Amino acid sequence: MSGLLGCLTHSHARVLGPSLQELPQPEVSFRLELTTPACPIKDMFEQKANEVVAALPWVKKVNVKMSAQPAKPVFAGELPKGLQSISNIIAVSSCKGGVGKSTIAVNLAYTLAGMGARVGIFDADVYGPSLPTMVSPENRLLEMNPETRTILPAEYLGVKLVSFGFTGQGRAIMRGPMVSGVINQLLTTAEWGELDYLIIDMPPGTGDIQLTLCQVAPLTAAVIVTTPQKLAFIDVAKGVRMFSKLKVPCVAVVENMCYFDADGKRYYPFGKGSGTQVVQQFGIPHLFDLPIRSTLSASGDSGTPEVVADPQGDVAKIFQDLGVCVVQQCAKIRQQVSTAVSYDKSIKAIRVKVPDSDDEFLLHPATVRRNDRSAQSVDEWTGEQKIQYGDVPEDIEPEDIRPMGNYAVSITWPDGFNQIAPYDQLETLERLVDVPEPTVAKVNAS
């Protein structure tokens, strides 16, 4: 239930006109603000709000306006300008070619768009871009804004699109470092504008290109795509481990080409268990099985995604469930990350609750500052601590604490120093045990 309620932030209510006693037919108008326009239960929120307010005996008419927060990243730090207005960046990955990853990415994107979200797709496969085949934008060439020197994405059915395949150069023939530079430029200089979700169709593998993407883009979460074969599981496992090291949570597994139905029976031509094995071995919470359907393949080749061509079909319903899962999990992750580390001024201690952990503990601000491991505090060659114990006052307090990716926080100190504190490091520091009670001011009644 917490994942569902993560869509709702707060409501604004106002009564129109003069006092309620003077109104012959009192009308109540208020606004419910959601964290994302793709909230899967927004209709339920609107219905319940109407019912509750309309039940008041003096209310004759109810006007509920639904709105959503503007797109904004939860992460701090110097994000490239093109990524500064994107709420969630989702990687769709398999680390193996030929499992239908691009099909999943495109249909997930258009499912989220159908739920009301502002969505973009970034095709990160320079060697074999799939996006130009799977969608049919009117303008199939990326353009550059001559004033800002930024890339104007193509667009199809309201979804923004960027792919090397839209540069007019076909498929790339270049070495790895050049590819990383091209991907970086396409991703960070595009005018994405305000997006609720940017879907990145990751290229196969776990090399430099994948690591560059994970470092440049503050990934909110990843969706893993596999097929039933054992060979697919081996490569997918490497990808899951890569995301784990980079502190990117994998929120769902899609097992593609699982089965087909014929003569009233269900057949599994490639066997069973690869998706289930990924879920069980790595603790990924959600598994979605996609059937073998000729229409799914044909829609990808025709330039119209299956969820657009047949929005009421069985495949579209599976993608709808996947979309709801992604929305809920992203809301949950954003909530966990935004509240993971905070400063409690009343007890002068830093509160830490690492995402996906039930353990909450307190740290002394001076302890955190003294244990900075950056080049400004530690000699990179000798490992010698440059900042001394006495250099940090005992009563130091942080001025600001903000999330930085899913792995660390950025802490600003009074001397202007900006410390990057990884969760892993915070968990190793000496914790406060005897914490004084907050001081409560006494009011003299006389």
CSV table of C-alpha atoms in Angstrom, one decimal:
chain,number,residue,atom,x,y,z
A,1,MET,CA,0.0,0.0,0.0
A,2,SER,CA,2.9,2.4,0.7
A,3,GLY,CA,4.0,2.1,-2.9
A,4,LEU,CA,0.5,3.2,-4.1
A,5,LEU,CA,0.2,6.0,-1.6
A,6,GLY,CA,3.6,7.2,-2.8
A,7,CYS,CA,1.7,8.8,-5.7
A,8,LEU,CA,0.0,11.3,-3.4
A,9,THR,CA,1.9,14.1,-1.8
A,10,HIS,CA,-0.7,16.5,-0.4
A,11,SER,CA,-3.9,18.3,-1.3
A,12,HIS,CA,-4.9,21.9,-1.5
A,13,ALA,CA,-8.5,22.8,-0.7
A,14,ARG,CA,-10.3,26.1,-0.9
A,15,VAL,CA,-14.0,27.0,-0.7
A,16,LEU,CA,-15.2,29.3,-3.5
A,17,GLY,CA,-17.4,32.3,-2.9
A,18,PRO,CA,-18.6,33.9,0.4
A,19,SER,CA,-19.3,32.1,3.7
A,20,LEU,CA,-20.9,28.7,3.4
A,21,GLN,CA,-24.0,29.9,5.3
A,22,GLU,CA,-24.7,32.5,2.6
A,23,LEU,CA,-24.4,30.1,-0.3
A,24,PRO,CA,-27.6,28.5,-1.6
A,25,GLN,CA,-25.7,25.7,-3.2
A,26,PRO,CA,-22.2,25.5,-1.5
A,27,GLU,CA,-19.5,24.4,-3.9
A,28,VAL,CA,-16.2,23.0,-2.7
A,29,SER,CA,-13.1,23.1,-4.9
A,30,PHE,CA,-9.7,21.6,-4.1
A,31,ARG,CA,-6.6,20.2,-5.8
A,32,LEU,CA,-4.9,16.8,-5.2
A,33,GLU,CA,-1.2,16.8,-6.2
A,34,LEU,CA,0.4,13.6,-7.2
A,35,THR,CA,4.1,12.8,-7.4
A,36,THR,CA,3.6,11.6,-11.0
A,37,PRO,CA,0.9,12.0,-13.5
A,38,ALA,CA,1.2,8.2,-14.2
A,39,CYS,CA,0.0,7.3,-10.7
A,40,PRO,CA,-1.9,4.0,-11.3
A,41,ILE,CA,-4.6,4.8,-8.8
A,42,LYS,CA,-5.3,8.5,-9.6
A,43,ASP,CA,-8.8,7.7,-10.7
A,44,MET,CA,-9.4,6.0,-7.3
A,45,PHE,CA,-8.0,9.1,-5.5
A,46,GLU,CA,-10.3,11.4,-7.4
A,47,GLN,CA,-13.4,9.2,-6.9
A,48,LYS,CA,-12.8,8.8,-3.1
A,49,ALA,CA,-12.1,12.5,-2.7
A,50,ASN,CA,-15.4,13.3,-4.4
A,51,GLU,CA,-17.3,10.7,-2.3
A,52,VAL,CA,-15.9,11.9,1.0
A,53,VAL,CA,-16.5,15.6,0.5
A,54,ALA,CA,-19.9,15.1,-1.2
A,55,ALA,CA,-21.0,13.1,1.9
A,56,LEU,CA,-20.8,16.3,4.0
A,57,PRO,CA,-24.4,17.5,4.5
A,58,TRP,CA,-23.8,21.1,3.5
A,59,VAL,CA,-22.0,20.3,0.2
A,60,LYS,CA,-24.0,20.4,-3.0
A,61,LYS,CA,-21.2,20.3,-5.5
A,62,VAL,CA,-17.6,19.1,-5.5
A,63,ASN,CA,-14.9,20.1,-7.9
A,64,VAL,CA,-11.7,18.0,-7.7
A,65,LYS,CA,-8.7,19.0,-9.8
A,66,MET,CA,-5.9,16.5,-10.2
A,67,SER,CA,-2.4,17.7,-10.8
A,68,ALA,CA,1.2,16.4,-10.5
A,69,GLN,CA,4.5,17.7,-9.3
A,70,PRO,CA,6.8,19.2,-11.9
A,71,ALA,CA,9.5,16.8,-13.1
A,72,LYS,CA,12.7,17.1,-11.1
A,73,PRO,CA,15.5,14.8,-10.2
A,74,VAL,CA,15.8,13.7,-6.6
A,75,PHE,CA,19.6,13.6,-6.9
A,76,ALA,CA,22.0,16.5,-6.2
A,77,GLY,CA,25.3,17.3,-7.8
A,78,GLU,CA,26.3,18.8,-11.1
A,79,LEU,CA,23.9,17.0,-13.5
A,80,PRO,CA,24.3,17.8,-17.2
A,81,LYS,CA,21.8,20.5,-18.2
A,82,GLY,CA,19.8,18.1,-20.4
A,83,LEU,CA,19.1,15.8,-17.4
A,84,GLN,CA,18.2,18.4,-14.8
A,85,SER,CA,14.4,18.2,-15.4
A,86,ILE,CA,14.0,14.4,-15.5
A,87,SER,CA,12.4,12.8,-12.5
A,88,ASN,CA,13.2,9.2,-13.1
A,89,ILE,CA,15.7,7.5,-15.4
A,90,ILE,CA,15.0,3.8,-16.0
A,91,ALA,CA,17.6,1.4,-17.6
A,92,VAL,CA,16.2,-1.5,-19.6
A,93,SER,CA,19.0,-4.0,-19.8
A,94,SER,CA,19.7,-7.7,-20.6
A,95,CYS,CA,23.5,-7.7,-21.2
A,96,LYS,CA,22.7,-10.1,-24.0
A,97,GLY,CA,21.6,-9.4,-27.5
A,98,GLY,CA,18.5,-10.9,-29.2
A,99,VAL,CA,16.3,-11.2,-26.1
A,100,GLY,CA,13.8,-8.5,-27.1
A,101,LYS,CA,15.2,-5.8,-24.8
A,102,SER,CA,14.4,-2.9,-27.3
A,103,THR,CA,10.8,-4.3,-27.6
A,104,ILE,CA,10.4,-4.2,-23.9
A,105,ALA,CA,11.9,-0.7,-23.6
A,106,VAL,CA,9.7,0.9,-26.3
A,107,ASN,CA,6.5,-0.7,-25.2
A,108,LEU,CA,7.2,0.2,-21.5
A,109,ALA,CA,7.8,3.8,-22.6
A,110,TYR,CA,4.5,4.0,-24.5
A,111,THR,CA,2.6,2.3,-21.7
A,112,LEU,CA,3.9,5.0,-19.2
A,113,ALA,CA,2.9,7.7,-21.8
A,114,GLY,CA,-0.6,6.1,-22.0
A,115,MET,CA,-0.8,6.4,-18.2
A,116,GLY,CA,-0.4,10.1,-18.5
A,117,ALA,CA,3.4,10.5,-17.9
A,118,ARG,CA,5.8,12.6,-19.9
A,119,VAL,CA,8.3,10.1,-21.4
A,120,GLY,CA,11.4,9.9,-23.5
A,121,ILE,CA,13.4,7.0,-25.0
A,122,PHE,CA,17.2,7.0,-25.4
A,123,ASP,CA,18.5,4.3,-27.7
A,124,ALA,CA,22.0,3.7,-26.3
A,125,ASP,CA,23.0,1.1,-28.9
A,126,VAL,CA,25.3,2.9,-31.3
A,127,TYR,CA,26.4,-0.3,-33.1
A,128,GLY,CA,22.9,-1.5,-33.8
A,129,PRO,CA,20.2,1.1,-33.0
A,130,SER,CA,16.7,-0.3,-33.0
A,131,LEU,CA,14.5,2.7,-32.3
A,132,PRO,CA,14.3,3.9,-36.0
A,133,THR,CA,12.7,0.6,-36.9
A,134,MET,CA,10.3,0.4,-33.9
A,135,VAL,CA,8.8,3.8,-34.1
A,136,SER,CA,7.8,6.1,-37.0
A,137,PRO,CA,8.4,9.8,-36.2
A,138,GLU,CA,7.5,12.3,-38.9
A,139,ASN,CA,10.9,13.8,-38.7
A,140,ARG,CA,13.5,11.0,-38.7
A,141,LEU,CA,16.6,13.2,-38.3
A,142,LEU,CA,17.8,14.8,-35.1
A,143,GLU,CA,18.2,18.5,-35.4
A,144,MET,CA,20.5,20.9,-33.5
A,145,ASN,CA,19.4,24.2,-32.0
A,146,PRO,CA,21.9,26.6,-33.5
A,147,GLU,CA,21.7,29.0,-30.6
A,148,THR,CA,22.1,26.6,-27.7
A,149,ARG,CA,24.0,23.9,-29.6
A,150,THR,CA,21.7,21.3,-28.2
A,151,ILE,CA,20.0,18.4,-29.9
A,152,LEU,CA,16.3,18.5,-30.6
A,153,PRO,CA,14.8,15.0,-30.0
A,154,ALA,CA,12.5,13.4,-32.6
A,155,GLU,CA,9.0,12.7,-31.4
A,156,TYR,CA,6.3,10.1,-32.0
A,157,LEU,CA,2.9,10.0,-30.3
A,158,GLY,CA,4.1,12.4,-27.7
A,159,VAL,CA,7.2,10.5,-26.7
A,160,LYS,CA,10.6,12.1,-27.2
A,161,LEU,CA,13.2,10.0,-29.0
A,162,VAL,CA,17.0,10.1,-29.4
A,163,SER,CA,19.0,7.5,-31.2
A,164,PHE,CA,22.2,7.3,-33.2
A,165,GLY,CA,20.0,5.9,-35.9
A,166,PHE,CA,18.3,9.3,-36.3
A,167,THR,CA,21.7,11.1,-37.0
A,168,GLY,CA,21.6,9.9,-40.6
A,169,GLN,CA,24.8,7.9,-40.2
A,170,GLY,CA,23.3,4.4,-39.9
A,171,ARG,CA,25.2,2.1,-37.6
A,172,ALA,CA,28.5,3.2,-36.1
A,173,ILE,CA,31.9,1.7,-37.0
A,174,MET,CA,34.1,3.1,-34.3
A,175,ARG,CA,36.2,2.1,-31.3
A,176,GLY,CA,34.9,2.0,-27.7
A,177,PRO,CA,36.2,5.4,-26.4
A,178,MET,CA,34.6,7.2,-29.4
A,179,VAL,CA,31.3,5.4,-28.8
A,180,SER,CA,31.2,6.4,-25.1
A,181,GLY,CA,31.7,10.0,-26.2
A,182,VAL,CA,28.9,9.9,-28.8
A,183,ILE,CA,26.5,8.3,-26.3
A,184,ASN,CA,27.4,11.0,-23.7
A,185,GLN,CA,26.8,13.8,-26.2
A,186,LEU,CA,23.5,12.4,-27.4
A,187,LEU,CA,22.2,11.8,-23.9
A,188,THR,CA,23.3,15.0,-22.1
A,189,THR,CA,23.0,17.6,-24.8
A,190,ALA,CA,19.5,16.6,-25.9
A,191,GLU,CA,16.7,19.0,-25.0
A,192,TRP,CA,14.6,16.5,-23.1
A,193,GLY,CA,12.7,19.1,-21.2
A,194,GLU,CA,10.5,18.1,-18.3
A,195,LEU,CA,10.1,14.3,-18.2
A,196,ASP,CA,8.6,12.0,-15.6
A,197,TYR,CA,10.5,9.0,-17.1
A,198,LEU,CA,13.4,8.6,-19.4
A,199,ILE,CA,13.7,5.0,-20.6
A,200,ILE,CA,17.3,4.0,-21.6
A,201,ASP,CA,17.5,1.1,-24.0
A,202,MET,CA,20.9,-0.2,-22.8
A,203,PRO,CA,23.3,-1.9,-25.3
A,204,PRO,CA,24.3,-5.5,-24.6
A,205,GLY,CA,27.3,-6.1,-22.4
A,206,THR,CA,28.9,-4.8,-19.2
A,207,GLY,CA,31.8,-2.8,-20.6
A,208,ASP,CA,32.9,0.8,-20.9
A,209,ILE,CA,29.8,1.9,-22.7
A,210,GLN,CA,27.4,0.5,-20.0
A,211,LEU,CA,29.6,1.9,-17.2
A,212,THR,CA,29.7,5.4,-18.9
A,213,LEU,CA,25.9,5.4,-19.1
A,214,CYS,CA,25.5,4.4,-15.4
A,215,GLN,CA,28.0,7.1,-14.3
A,216,VAL,CA,26.6,10.0,-16.5
A,217,ALA,CA,22.9,9.3,-15.9
A,218,PRO,CA,21.6,9.1,-12.3
A,219,LEU,CA,19.7,5.9,-12.8
A,220,THR,CA,16.6,5.5,-10.6
A,221,ALA,CA,16.1,1.8,-11.3
A,222,ALA,CA,16.7,-0.9,-13.8
A,223,VAL,CA,14.4,-3.4,-15.5
A,224,ILE,CA,16.1,-6.7,-16.5
A,225,VAL,CA,15.1,-8.6,-19.6
A,226,THR,CA,15.8,-12.3,-20.1
A,227,THR,CA,14.6,-15.4,-22.0
A,228,PRO,CA,14.1,-18.9,-20.7
A,229,GLN,CA,17.4,-20.3,-21.9
A,230,LYS,CA,20.2,-20.9,-19.4
A,231,LEU,CA,22.7,-19.0,-21.6
A,232,ALA,CA,20.5,-15.9,-21.2
A,233,PHE,CA,20.6,-16.2,-17.4
A,234,ILE,CA,24.4,-16.3,-17.3
A,235,ASP,CA,24.7,-13.0,-19.2
A,236,VAL,CA,21.8,-11.4,-17.3
A,237,ALA,CA,23.4,-12.3,-14.0
A,238,LYS,CA,26.5,-10.3,-14.9
A,239,GLY,CA,24.3,-7.3,-15.6
A,240,VAL,CA,22.4,-7.6,-12.3
A,241,ARG,CA,25.8,-7.7,-10.5
A,242,MET,CA,26.9,-4.6,-12.4
A,243,PHE,CA,23.8,-2.7,-11.3
A,244,SER,CA,24.3,-3.9,-7.8
A,245,LYS,CA,27.9,-2.6,-7.6
A,246,LEU,CA,26.7,0.8,-9.0
A,247,LYS,CA,23.9,0.9,-6.4
A,248,VAL,CA,21.1,0.8,-9.0
A,249,PRO,CA,18.1,-1.2,-7.8
A,250,CYS,CA,16.6,-3.8,-10.2
A,251,VAL,CA,12.9,-3.5,-9.7
A,252,ALA,CA,11.5,-6.1,-12.2
A,253,VAL,CA,12.5,-9.0,-14.4
A,254,VAL,CA,10.7,-9.5,-17.8
A,255,GLU,CA,11.1,-13.0,-19.2
A,256,ASN,CA,10.4,-12.7,-22.9
A,257,MET,CA,9.3,-15.4,-25.3
A,258,CYS,CA,8.2,-17.6,-22.5
A,259,TYR,CA,5.3,-19.6,-24.0
A,260,PHE,CA,2.6,-19.8,-26.6
A,261,ASP,CA,-1.0,-21.1,-26.4
A,262,ALA,CA,-2.3,-23.6,-29.0
A,263,ASP,CA,-5.1,-26.1,-29.0
A,264,GLY,CA,-6.2,-25.1,-25.5
A,265,LYS,CA,-2.7,-25.8,-24.1
A,266,ARG,CA,0.3,-23.8,-23.0
A,267,TYR,CA,3.7,-24.7,-24.5
A,268,TYR,CA,7.1,-23.7,-23.2
A,269,PRO,CA,9.4,-24.3,-26.3
A,270,PHE,CA,12.5,-22.9,-24.6
A,271,GLY,CA,11.9,-24.4,-21.1
A,272,LYS,CA,11.1,-22.7,-17.9
A,273,GLY,CA,12.9,-21.0,-15.0
A,274,SER,CA,15.4,-18.4,-16.2
A,275,GLY,CA,13.3,-15.4,-15.0
A,276,THR,CA,12.4,-17.2,-11.8
A,277,GLN,CA,16.0,-18.0,-11.2
A,278,VAL,CA,17.0,-14.3,-11.6
A,279,VAL,CA,14.3,-13.3,-9.1
A,280,GLN,CA,15.2,-15.9,-6.6
A,281,GLN,CA,19.0,-15.5,-6.7
A,282,PHE,CA,19.1,-11.7,-6.7
A,283,GLY,CA,15.9,-10.9,-4.7
A,284,ILE,CA,14.3,-8.9,-7.5
A,285,PRO,CA,10.7,-8.4,-6.4
A,286,HIS,CA,8.6,-8.7,-9.6
A,287,LEU,CA,8.5,-11.1,-12.5
A,288,PHE,CA,6.6,-10.6,-15.8
A,289,ASP,CA,6.2,-13.3,-18.4
A,290,LEU,CA,5.7,-12.3,-22.0
A,291,PRO,CA,4.3,-14.8,-24.6
A,292,ILE,CA,5.6,-15.6,-28.0
A,293,ARG,CA,3.3,-13.5,-30.3
A,294,SER,CA,3.7,-12.8,-34.0
A,295,THR,CA,1.9,-9.5,-33.5
A,296,LEU,CA,4.5,-8.4,-30.9
A,297,SER,CA,7.3,-9.0,-33.4
A,298,ALA,CA,5.4,-7.5,-36.3
A,299,SER,CA,4.5,-4.3,-34.5
A,300,GLY,CA,8.2,-3.8,-33.7
A,301,ASP,CA,9.0,-4.0,-37.4
A,302,SER,CA,6.1,-1.9,-38.5
A,303,GLY,CA,7.0,1.2,-36.5
A,304,THR,CA,4.0,1.1,-34.2
A,305,PRO,CA,4.5,-0.4,-30.7
A,306,GLU,CA,2.2,-3.3,-29.7
A,307,VAL,CA,0.7,-1.4,-26.8
A,308,VAL,CA,-0.3,1.4,-29.3
A,309,ALA,CA,-1.5,-1.0,-32.0
A,310,ASP,CA,-3.6,-3.1,-29.6
A,311,PRO,CA,-4.1,-1.3,-26.3
A,312,GLN,CA,-6.7,-3.7,-25.0
A,313,GLY,CA,-4.8,-6.9,-25.9
A,314,ASP,CA,-3.2,-9.4,-23.6
A,315,VAL,CA,0.3,-8.2,-24.2
A,316,ALA,CA,-0.7,-4.6,-23.5
A,317,LYS,CA,-2.2,-5.7,-20.1
A,318,ILE,CA,1.1,-7.3,-19.2
A,319,PHE,CA,2.9,-4.1,-20.0
A,320,GLN,CA,0.3,-2.2,-18.0
A,321,ASP,CA,1.2,-4.3,-15.0
A,322,LEU,CA,4.9,-3.7,-15.7
A,323,GLY,CA,4.2,0.1,-16.0
A,324,VAL,CA,2.3,0.2,-12.7
A,325,CYS,CA,5.2,-1.7,-11.0
A,326,VAL,CA,7.8,0.7,-12.4
A,327,VAL,CA,5.7,3.8,-11.2
A,328,GLN,CA,5.3,2.3,-7.7
A,329,GLN,CA,8.9,1.2,-7.3
A,330,CYS,CA,10.3,4.5,-8.5
A,331,ALA,CA,8.0,6.4,-6.0
A,332,LYS,CA,9.2,4.1,-3.3
A,333,ILE,CA,12.9,4.5,-4.2
A,334,ARG,CA,12.6,8.3,-4.4
A,335,GLN,CA,11.0,8.4,-1.0
A,336,GLN,CA,13.7,6.2,0.6
A,337,VAL,CA,16.5,8.1,-1.0
A,338,SER,CA,15.2,11.6,-0.2
A,339,THR,CA,14.9,10.7,3.5
A,340,ALA,CA,17.9,8.4,3.9
A,341,VAL,CA,20.2,10.9,5.6
A,342,SER,CA,19.0,14.0,7.4
A,343,TYR,CA,20.2,16.4,10.2
A,344,ASP,CA,18.2,16.5,13.4
A,345,LYS,CA,19.0,19.9,14.8
A,346,SER,CA,17.2,19.2,18.1
A,347,ILE,CA,19.7,16.5,19.1
A,348,LYS,CA,22.6,17.8,16.8
A,349,ALA,CA,23.0,14.4,15.1
A,350,ILE,CA,22.8,13.1,11.6
A,351,ARG,CA,20.1,10.4,11.1
A,352,VAL,CA,20.9,7.6,8.7
A,353,LYS,CA,18.5,5.0,7.3
A,354,VAL,CA,20.0,3.4,4.3
A,355,PRO,CA,17.5,2.4,1.6
A,356,ASP,CA,16.3,-1.2,1.8
A,357,SER,CA,17.5,-1.4,5.4
A,358,ASP,CA,15.5,-1.4,8.6
A,359,ASP,CA,18.4,-0.2,10.6
A,360,GLU,CA,18.4,3.5,11.6
A,361,PHE,CA,21.3,5.1,13.5
A,362,LEU,CA,22.8,8.4,14.5
A,363,LEU,CA,26.2,9.9,13.7
A,364,HIS,CA,28.0,12.9,15.2
A,365,PRO,CA,28.5,15.5,12.5
A,366,ALA,CA,32.2,16.0,13.4
A,367,THR,CA,32.8,12.2,13.0
A,368,VAL,CA,31.3,12.3,9.5
A,369,ARG,CA,33.4,15.4,8.5
A,370,ARG,CA,36.6,13.9,9.9
A,371,ASN,CA,36.2,10.7,7.9
A,372,ASP,CA,36.0,12.3,4.5
A,373,ARG,CA,38.0,10.2,2.0
A,374,SER,CA,38.2,12.7,-0.8
A,375,ALA,CA,41.5,14.0,-2.2
A,376,GLN,CA,41.1,17.2,-0.2
A,377,SER,CA,41.2,15.2,3.0
A,378,VAL,CA,43.4,12.2,2.1
A,379,ASP,CA,46.7,12.2,0.2
A,380,GLU,CA,46.0,10.0,-2.9
A,381,TRP,CA,49.6,8.7,-3.2
A,382,THR,CA,50.4,8.0,0.5
A,383,GLY,CA,46.9,7.5,1.9
A,384,GLU,CA,47.9,9.9,4.7
A,385,GLN,CA,45.1,11.8,6.3
A,386,LYS,CA,45.6,15.5,5.5
A,387,ILE,CA,42.8,16.8,7.7
A,388,GLN,CA,43.6,16.5,11.3
A,389,TYR,CA,41.3,15.7,14.2
A,390,GLY,CA,41.5,19.2,15.7
A,391,ASP,CA,40.8,20.9,12.3
A,392,VAL,CA,37.2,20.0,12.6
A,393,PRO,CA,35.3,21.8,15.5
A,394,GLU,CA,33.3,19.5,17.8
A,395,ASP,CA,30.2,21.6,17.4
A,396,ILE,CA,30.2,21.6,13.5
A,397,GLU,CA,26.8,21.3,11.9
A,398,PRO,CA,26.0,20.5,8.2
A,399,GLU,CA,24.3,23.3,6.3
A,400,ASP,CA,22.7,21.1,3.7
A,401,ILE,CA,22.3,17.3,3.0
A,402,ARG,CA,21.1,16.1,-0.4
A,403,PRO,CA,20.9,12.7,-2.1
A,404,MET,CA,23.4,11.9,-4.8
A,405,GLY,CA,22.4,8.9,-6.7
A,406,ASN,CA,21.3,5.8,-4.9
A,407,TYR,CA,24.6,5.3,-3.2
A,408,ALA,CA,25.6,8.5,-1.4
A,409,VAL,CA,24.7,12.0,-0.1
A,410,SER,CA,26.3,15.3,-0.7
A,411,ILE,CA,26.9,17.2,2.6
A,412,THR,CA,27.7,21.0,2.6
A,413,TRP,CA,29.7,22.2,5.6
A,414,PRO,CA,30.0,25.8,7.0
A,415,ASP,CA,33.5,26.2,5.5
A,416,GLY,CA,32.1,25.6,2.0
A,417,PHE,CA,33.4,22.1,1.7
A,418,ASN,CA,31.1,19.7,-0.2
A,419,GLN,CA,31.5,16.1,1.1
A,420,ILE,CA,30.4,13.1,-0.8
A,421,ALA,CA,29.5,10.5,1.8
A,422,PRO,CA,28.6,7.0,0.5
A,423,TYR,CA,26.1,5.0,2.4
A,424,ASP,CA,28.6,2.1,2.7
A,425,GLN,CA,31.1,4.4,4.5
A,426,LEU,CA,28.4,5.9,6.8
A,427,GLU,CA,27.5,2.4,8.0
A,428,THR,CA,31.1,1.8,9.1
A,429,LEU,CA,31.5,5.0,11.3
A,430,GLU,CA,31.2,5.1,15.1
A,431,ARG,CA,27.6,5.6,16.0
A,432,LEU,CA,26.0,7.8,18.7
A,433,VAL,CA,24.5,5.8,21.6
A,434,ASP,CA,23.9,8.2,24.4
A,435,VAL,CA,21.9,10.9,22.7
A,436,PRO,CA,20.6,13.8,24.8
A,437,GLU,CA,16.9,14.5,24.8
A,438,PRO,CA,15.8,17.5,22.7
A,439,THR,CA,15.7,20.7,24.7
A,440,VAL,CA,12.1,21.9,25.2
A,441,ALA,CA,11.6,25.6,26.0
A,442,LYS,CA,9.6,26.3,29.1
A,443,VAL,CA,6.9,29.0,29.0
A,444,ASN,CA,6.3,31.1,32.1
A,445,ALA,CA,2.5,31.2,32.6
A,446,SER,CA,2.7,34.4,34.6
